[in-house]
Tab-separated table of C-alpha atoms in Angstrom:
chain	number	residue	atom	x	y	z
A	1	MET	CA	-45.272	35.199	-59.100
A	2	ALA	CA	-44.015	33.041	-56.303
A	3	LEU	CA	-46.075	29.652	-56.115
A	4	PHE	CA	-46.782	28.922	-52.438
A	5	LEU	CA	-47.882	25.233	-52.046
A	6	LYS	CA	-50.276	23.431	-49.465
A	7	PRO	CA	-48.300	20.930	-47.486
A	8	ILE	CA	-49.745	17.395	-47.752
A	9	PHE	CA	-49.471	15.151	-44.564
A	10	HIS	CA	-48.689	11.358	-44.291
A	11	GLU	CA	-49.424	9.466	-41.029
A	12	LYS	CA	-46.955	6.809	-40.292
A	13	ILE	CA	-46.484	4.023	-37.840
A	14	TRP	CA	-43.411	5.872	-36.828
A	15	GLY	CA	-44.573	9.231	-36.813
A	16	GLY	CA	-45.174	11.985	-34.176
A	17	THR	CA	-45.980	15.492	-33.349
A	18	LYS	CA	-42.813	17.443	-33.835
A	19	LEU	CA	-44.283	18.953	-37.131
A	20	ARG	CA	-46.366	21.089	-35.035
A	21	ASP	CA	-43.205	23.097	-33.894
A	22	LEU	CA	-42.663	23.912	-37.356
A	23	GLY	CA	-46.254	25.769	-37.530
A	24	TYR	CA	-47.887	22.746	-39.265
A	25	ASP	CA	-51.680	21.655	-38.445
A	26	ILE	CA	-50.998	18.064	-38.465
A	27	PRO	CA	-53.821	15.615	-38.748
A	28	SER	CA	-52.702	13.150	-35.835
A	29	ASP	CA	-50.210	12.454	-33.237
A	30	LYS	CA	-48.629	9.925	-35.603
A	31	THR	CA	-47.973	12.227	-38.637
A	32	GLY	CA	-44.598	11.184	-40.038
A	33	GLU	CA	-44.131	13.271	-43.310
A	34	ALA	CA	-44.957	16.820	-44.658
A	35	TRP	CA	-44.730	16.976	-48.429
A	36	GLY	CA	-43.803	20.564	-48.857
A	37	ILE	CA	-43.384	20.786	-52.544
A	38	ALA	CA	-44.720	17.551	-54.457
A	39	ALA	CA	-46.324	16.516	-57.637
A	40	HIS	CA	-46.667	12.810	-57.342
A	41	PRO	CA	-49.712	10.591	-57.499
A	42	ASN	CA	-49.415	9.916	-53.809
A	43	GLY	CA	-49.051	13.546	-52.789
A	44	ASN	CA	-49.866	16.360	-55.359
A	45	CYS	CA	-49.706	19.845	-53.690
A	46	GLU	CA	-52.081	22.516	-54.214
A	47	ILE	CA	-51.312	26.076	-55.132
A	48	LEU	CA	-52.416	28.470	-52.629
A	49	ASN	CA	-52.055	32.058	-54.405
A	50	GLY	CA	-52.285	33.863	-57.550
A	51	PRO	CA	-54.016	33.156	-60.927
A	52	TYR	CA	-53.235	29.365	-60.256
A	53	LYS	CA	-54.808	29.184	-57.031
A	54	GLY	CA	-56.401	25.837	-56.495
A	55	GLN	CA	-54.757	23.865	-59.227
A	56	THR	CA	-52.140	21.171	-58.462
A	57	LEU	CA	-48.525	21.363	-59.008
A	58	ALA	CA	-48.784	18.238	-61.449
A	59	ASN	CA	-51.523	20.315	-63.383
A	60	LEU	CA	-49.204	23.310	-63.704
A	61	TRP	CA	-46.419	21.083	-64.772
A	62	ASN	CA	-48.573	19.589	-67.343
A	63	GLU	CA	-50.546	22.639	-68.625
A	64	HIS	CA	-48.008	25.361	-68.087
A	65	ARG	CA	-44.480	24.125	-68.809
A	66	GLU	CA	-43.618	27.458	-69.638
A	67	LEU	CA	-43.550	28.393	-65.888
A	68	PHE	CA	-40.528	26.026	-65.531
A	69	GLY	CA	-38.366	26.834	-68.474
A	70	ASP	CA	-40.010	24.202	-70.600
A	71	PHE	CA	-37.969	21.525	-68.937
A	72	PRO	CA	-38.307	18.286	-70.804
A	73	SER	CA	-39.211	15.656	-68.294
A	74	LYS	CA	-42.518	14.094	-68.348
A	75	ASP	CA	-43.025	14.449	-64.558
A	76	PHE	CA	-42.276	17.270	-62.218
A	77	PRO	CA	-38.732	15.918	-61.107
A	78	LEU	CA	-38.219	16.772	-57.673
A	79	MET	CA	-39.726	16.556	-54.042
A	80	THR	CA	-39.238	18.126	-50.667
A	81	LYS	CA	-40.619	16.669	-47.528
A	82	ILE	CA	-39.928	17.007	-43.690
A	83	VAL	CA	-39.875	13.594	-41.863
A	84	ASP	CA	-40.641	13.448	-38.036
A	85	ALA	CA	-39.047	9.989	-37.021
A	86	THR	CA	-40.240	9.625	-33.545
A	87	GLU	CA	-39.591	5.983	-34.110
A	88	SER	CA	-36.923	4.497	-36.408
A	89	LEU	CA	-38.127	3.892	-39.898
A	90	SER	CA	-37.604	0.697	-41.683
A	91	VAL	CA	-34.164	0.251	-42.843
A	92	HIS	CA	-34.971	0.121	-46.737
A	93	VAL	CA	-33.286	0.862	-50.073
A	94	HIS	CA	-34.525	2.961	-53.111
A	95	PRO	CA	-33.985	1.945	-56.930
A	96	ASP	CA	-32.187	4.006	-59.575
A	97	ASP	CA	-33.978	5.424	-62.494
A	98	ALA	CA	-33.284	2.601	-64.824
A	99	TYR	CA	-34.680	-0.203	-62.674
A	100	ALA	CA	-37.646	1.944	-61.517
A	101	PHE	CA	-38.558	2.838	-64.927
A	102	GLU	CA	-38.702	-1.107	-65.737
A	103	MET	CA	-40.091	-2.437	-62.675
A	104	GLU	CA	-42.314	0.398	-61.139
A	105	ALA	CA	-44.393	1.472	-64.189
A	106	GLY	CA	-42.072	4.280	-65.370
A	107	GLN	CA	-41.493	5.901	-62.154
A	108	TYR	CA	-38.267	7.733	-61.209
A	109	GLY	CA	-35.675	6.329	-59.229
A	110	LYS	CA	-34.760	7.821	-55.903
A	111	SER	CA	-31.690	9.427	-54.785
A	112	GLU	CA	-32.062	11.888	-51.921
A	113	CYS	CA	-30.333	13.962	-49.378
A	114	TRP	CA	-31.032	14.915	-45.593
A	115	TYR	CA	-30.424	17.913	-43.812
A	116	ILE	CA	-30.875	17.339	-40.007
A	117	ILE	CA	-33.205	20.039	-38.467
A	118	ALA	CA	-33.149	18.507	-34.959
A	119	ALA	CA	-31.993	15.406	-33.277
A	120	GLU	CA	-32.169	13.975	-29.641
A	121	GLU	CA	-29.102	13.370	-27.767
A	122	GLY	CA	-27.415	9.965	-29.144
A	123	ALA	CA	-29.881	9.759	-32.016
A	124	GLU	CA	-28.736	7.823	-35.062
A	125	ILE	CA	-29.382	7.084	-38.789
A	126	VAL	CA	-28.286	3.820	-40.796
A	127	TYR	CA	-26.128	4.673	-43.773
A	128	GLY	CA	-24.887	1.687	-45.533
A	129	LEU	CA	-24.158	-2.100	-44.414
A	130	ASN	CA	-20.908	-3.143	-42.894
A	131	VAL	CA	-20.020	-5.343	-45.912
A	132	ASP	CA	-17.560	-4.970	-48.658
A	133	HIS	CA	-19.445	-6.606	-51.372
A	134	LYS	CA	-22.911	-6.942	-52.741
A	135	GLU	CA	-22.872	-10.877	-52.356
A	136	GLU	CA	-22.227	-10.244	-48.643
A	137	ALA	CA	-25.412	-8.083	-48.571
A	138	ILE	CA	-27.405	-10.505	-50.034
A	139	ASP	CA	-26.314	-13.178	-47.663
A	140	VAL	CA	-26.980	-10.719	-44.900
A	141	ILE	CA	-30.581	-10.409	-46.335
A	142	ASP	CA	-31.158	-13.980	-46.958
A	143	ASP	CA	-29.727	-15.211	-43.355
A	144	ALA	CA	-31.635	-12.176	-41.642
A	145	ALA	CA	-28.430	-11.402	-40.094
A	146	PHE	CA	-29.227	-7.864	-39.148
A	147	ASP	CA	-27.911	-7.543	-35.648
A	148	SER	CA	-24.559	-5.730	-36.790
A	149	ALA	CA	-25.065	-5.510	-40.341
A	150	PHE	CA	-26.104	-1.956	-40.479
A	151	ASN	CA	-23.740	1.040	-40.369
A	152	LYS	CA	-25.187	3.371	-37.709
A	153	VAL	CA	-24.271	6.994	-37.341
A	154	LYS	CA	-24.853	9.513	-34.519
A	155	VAL	CA	-26.407	12.660	-36.068
A	156	LYS	CA	-26.324	16.355	-34.779
A	157	PRO	CA	-28.552	19.305	-35.953
A	158	GLY	CA	-26.809	21.017	-39.011
A	159	GLU	CA	-25.434	18.113	-40.482
A	160	PHE	CA	-26.033	17.039	-43.985
A	161	TYR	CA	-26.044	13.445	-45.773
A	162	PHE	CA	-26.562	12.314	-49.372
A	163	ILE	CA	-28.256	9.152	-50.057
A	164	PRO	CA	-27.723	7.866	-53.675
A	165	ALA	CA	-30.079	5.259	-54.841
A	166	GLY	CA	-28.911	1.705	-53.803
A	167	THR	CA	-27.779	2.923	-50.435
A	168	VAL	CA	-29.138	0.904	-47.521
A	169	HIS	CA	-30.429	3.674	-45.140
A	170	SER	CA	-33.012	4.654	-42.546
A	171	ILE	CA	-33.715	7.574	-40.008
A	172	GLY	CA	-33.580	6.680	-36.395
A	173	ALA	CA	-35.795	7.795	-33.476
A	174	GLY	CA	-35.513	11.222	-32.517
A	175	VAL	CA	-34.550	12.781	-35.586
A	176	LEU	CA	-36.180	15.462	-37.641
A	177	VAL	CA	-34.827	15.722	-41.291
A	178	TYR	CA	-35.552	17.995	-44.388
A	179	GLU	CA	-35.245	16.097	-47.706
A	180	THR	CA	-34.811	17.059	-51.308
A	181	MET	CA	-35.158	13.906	-53.678
A	182	GLN	CA	-36.085	12.746	-56.869
A	183	SER	CA	-39.980	12.551	-57.283
A	184	SER	CA	-40.251	9.050	-56.378
A	185	ASP	CA	-42.238	7.073	-53.664
A	186	VAL	CA	-40.701	3.708	-54.317
A	187	THR	CA	-39.069	2.011	-51.202
A	188	TYR	CA	-38.040	-1.570	-50.762
A	189	ARG	CA	-37.850	-2.635	-47.019
A	190	ILE	CA	-35.319	-4.648	-45.674
A	191	TYR	CA	-35.835	-4.516	-42.044
A	192	ASP	CA	-38.704	-3.540	-39.806
A	193	TYR	CA	-38.499	-4.365	-36.320
A	194	ASP	CA	-41.372	-6.923	-36.784
A	195	ARG	CA	-43.814	-4.196	-36.667
A	196	THR	CA	-47.551	-4.675	-37.468
A	197	GLU	CA	-50.204	-2.871	-39.044
A	198	ASN	CA	-53.752	-3.558	-38.766
A	199	ASP	CA	-52.774	-6.938	-36.993
A	200	THR	CA	-50.517	-7.669	-40.012
A	201	LYS	CA	-46.749	-7.744	-40.070
A	202	ARG	CA	-45.665	-5.173	-42.567
A	203	THR	CA	-44.476	-6.444	-45.872
A	204	LEU	CA	-40.682	-6.672	-46.624
A	205	ASP	CA	-39.305	-6.233	-50.196
A	206	HIS	CA	-36.189	-8.564	-49.946
A	207	ASP	CA	-36.062	-9.645	-53.700
A	208	LYS	CA	-36.107	-6.265	-55.177
A	209	ALA	CA	-33.829	-4.781	-52.428
A	210	LYS	CA	-31.268	-7.433	-53.567
A	211	ASP	CA	-31.513	-6.141	-56.889
A	212	VAL	CA	-30.796	-2.848	-56.338
A	213	ILE	CA	-28.350	-2.579	-53.366
A	214	GLU	CA	-25.046	-0.939	-54.245
A	215	ILE	CA	-22.091	-1.059	-51.723
A	216	SER	CA	-20.005	2.113	-51.594
A	217	THR	CA	-16.875	2.890	-49.889
A	218	GLU	CA	-17.088	6.744	-50.202
A	219	ASN	CA	-17.118	8.799	-47.313
A	220	ILE	CA	-20.601	9.634	-46.226
A	221	ASN	CA	-19.849	13.017	-44.940
A	222	ILE	CA	-20.031	15.374	-47.974
A	223	ALA	CA	-17.768	18.322	-48.027
A	224	THR	CA	-19.974	21.270	-47.946
A	225	ASP	CA	-18.890	24.635	-49.547
A	226	THR	CA	-19.675	27.788	-47.619
A	227	GLU	CA	-19.284	31.307	-48.698
A	228	ILE	CA	-20.427	34.743	-47.314
A	229	ILE	CA	-22.533	36.788	-49.873
A	230	GLU	CA	-23.877	40.180	-49.070
A	231	ASN	CA	-23.148	39.288	-45.330
A	232	HIS	CA	-25.340	36.384	-45.792
A	233	ARG	CA	-24.080	32.777	-45.278
A	234	ARG	CA	-24.367	30.364	-48.392
A	235	THR	CA	-23.673	26.589	-47.902
A	236	GLN	CA	-23.810	24.427	-50.943
A	237	LEU	CA	-24.707	21.034	-49.528
A	238	VAL	CA	-24.663	19.017	-52.587
A	239	SER	CA	-24.944	19.259	-56.333
A	240	ASN	CA	-25.039	16.315	-58.715
A	241	ASP	CA	-27.053	14.897	-61.848
A	242	PHE	CA	-30.323	14.739	-59.566
A	243	PHE	CA	-30.390	18.150	-57.781
A	244	THR	CA	-28.441	20.964	-56.112
A	245	MET	CA	-29.210	21.808	-52.573
A	246	VAL	CA	-28.098	25.145	-50.841
A	247	LYS	CA	-28.703	26.321	-47.420
A	248	TRP	CA	-28.957	30.148	-47.048
A	249	GLU	CA	-28.812	31.798	-43.672
A	250	ILE	CA	-29.983	35.293	-44.254
A	251	SER	CA	-30.046	38.425	-41.869
A	252	GLY	CA	-31.098	41.653	-43.604
A	253	THR	CA	-31.696	41.875	-47.250
A	254	LEU	CA	-30.492	39.395	-50.214
A	255	ASN	CA	-30.801	40.341	-53.807
A	256	TYR	CA	-31.167	36.579	-54.945
A	257	MET	CA	-30.386	35.657	-58.651
A	258	LYS	CA	-32.003	32.200	-59.506
A	259	PRO	CA	-29.536	29.689	-60.879
A	260	ARG	CA	-32.165	27.867	-62.864
A	261	GLU	CA	-35.348	28.570	-64.657
A	262	PHE	CA	-37.246	27.538	-61.531
A	263	VAL	CA	-36.070	26.593	-57.943
A	264	LEU	CA	-37.620	24.979	-54.726
A	265	VAL	CA	-37.757	27.080	-51.546
A	266	SER	CA	-38.577	25.952	-48.044
A	267	VAL	CA	-38.267	28.293	-44.954
A	268	ILE	CA	-36.616	25.972	-42.254
A	269	GLY	CA	-36.315	28.810	-39.722
A	270	GLY	CA	-37.193	32.458	-38.925
A	271	GLU	CA	-39.513	34.661	-40.924
A	272	GLY	CA	-39.076	37.483	-43.183
A	273	GLN	CA	-40.264	38.578	-46.725
A	274	VAL	CA	-39.593	37.471	-50.117
A	275	ILE	CA	-40.446	40.304	-52.580
A	276	VAL	CA	-40.795	38.966	-56.302
A	277	ASP	CA	-40.917	41.567	-59.105
A	278	GLY	CA	-42.261	44.131	-56.444
A	279	THR	CA	-44.968	41.673	-54.822
A	280	VAL	CA	-44.293	41.260	-51.097
A	281	PHE	CA	-45.001	37.914	-49.506
A	282	ASP	CA	-44.675	37.330	-45.785
A	283	VAL	CA	-42.741	34.030	-45.176
A	284	THR	CA	-42.317	31.985	-42.021
A	285	GLN	CA	-40.927	28.661	-40.900
A	286	GLY	CA	-42.520	25.797	-42.497
A	287	GLN	CA	-43.563	27.594	-45.741
A	288	ASN	CA	-42.773	26.156	-49.156
A	289	PHE	CA	-42.576	27.861	-52.633
A	290	ILE	CA	-41.359	27.584	-55.955
A	291	LEU	CA	-39.807	30.500	-57.757
A	292	THR	CA	-40.835	30.088	-61.461
A	293	SER	CA	-39.147	31.182	-64.935
A	294	ASP	CA	-41.574	34.418	-64.648
A	295	ASP	CA	-40.099	35.597	-61.613
A	296	LEU	CA	-37.050	37.555	-62.652
A	297	ASP	CA	-36.406	40.051	-59.647
A	298	THR	CA	-36.177	38.511	-55.948
A	299	ILE	CA	-35.374	39.909	-52.608
A	300	PHE	CA	-35.218	38.000	-49.493
A	301	GLU	CA	-35.547	40.162	-46.401
A	302	GLY	CA	-35.618	39.244	-42.857
A	303	ASP	CA	-34.002	36.781	-40.430
A	304	PHE	CA	-34.314	33.362	-41.412
A	305	GLU	CA	-32.919	30.172	-42.968
A	306	LEU	CA	-33.817	28.729	-46.418
A	307	ILE	CA	-33.123	25.489	-48.262
A	308	ILE	CA	-33.152	26.259	-51.849
A	309	SER	CA	-33.231	23.020	-54.335
A	310	TYR	CA	-32.951	22.898	-58.151
A	311	LEU	CA	-32.140	20.800	-61.129
């Protein structure tokens, strides 16, 4: 049986109200994130249906690992969220697994990827620094020479970006992003526009940021691979050691075969049905569910867009 999950909302200084447009009942006009599939201590989603209704995803991972193909990781490895950046996020960086394990009490590092759901005209992201070497990046931080240091990229709906651990980045104002990432909530702020919370300037994490920054010369635009399957469009956005992320544009009926023992599914547009081993579930924009190792026969039917992520 597919496991549908209750989203968890996080209010942010830069958040807004766009998550309402996806059908979410958000807690305030400063809601920045909807964690759709998560089993993290800072956001542990509740199962909404079936025999495990009311349990958390982390509890299922710990007590019923067979639902996930007995995957050997101690913690549930992935997380999905939607981010509403009404104002710009801080410019920040995430550590890799080795650094996070040592310095952040055994947590995962954080590589992530972004699918741009919506973006206002002229909206930007920060992706990397305008330097060639890490020593230059450290000088930028030490000297607070941020005016021209950040590599800013204008974005449009439908674009995709992969952000490996160590990459300096930020989502700019007016951008709505779907994210798949490692299950981590470790962030090192580099620059935050001198914003305050509760009359106190928000903390920066320059020492740790300088430790983990990586300078890459790779092209930020990942080449995606699109194919037509049963008259539906399948676009593989990324596949690496951390996750694979695929966008499906479905119109009609798709007989879906899971590529792994469990997959994470988010409905980012439209509506339809998912039929799992004969059980019919109505699905609509904003819903999130997991197909487990018990789910052998899956059919998607309707007109909707899905993002499916897996290991």
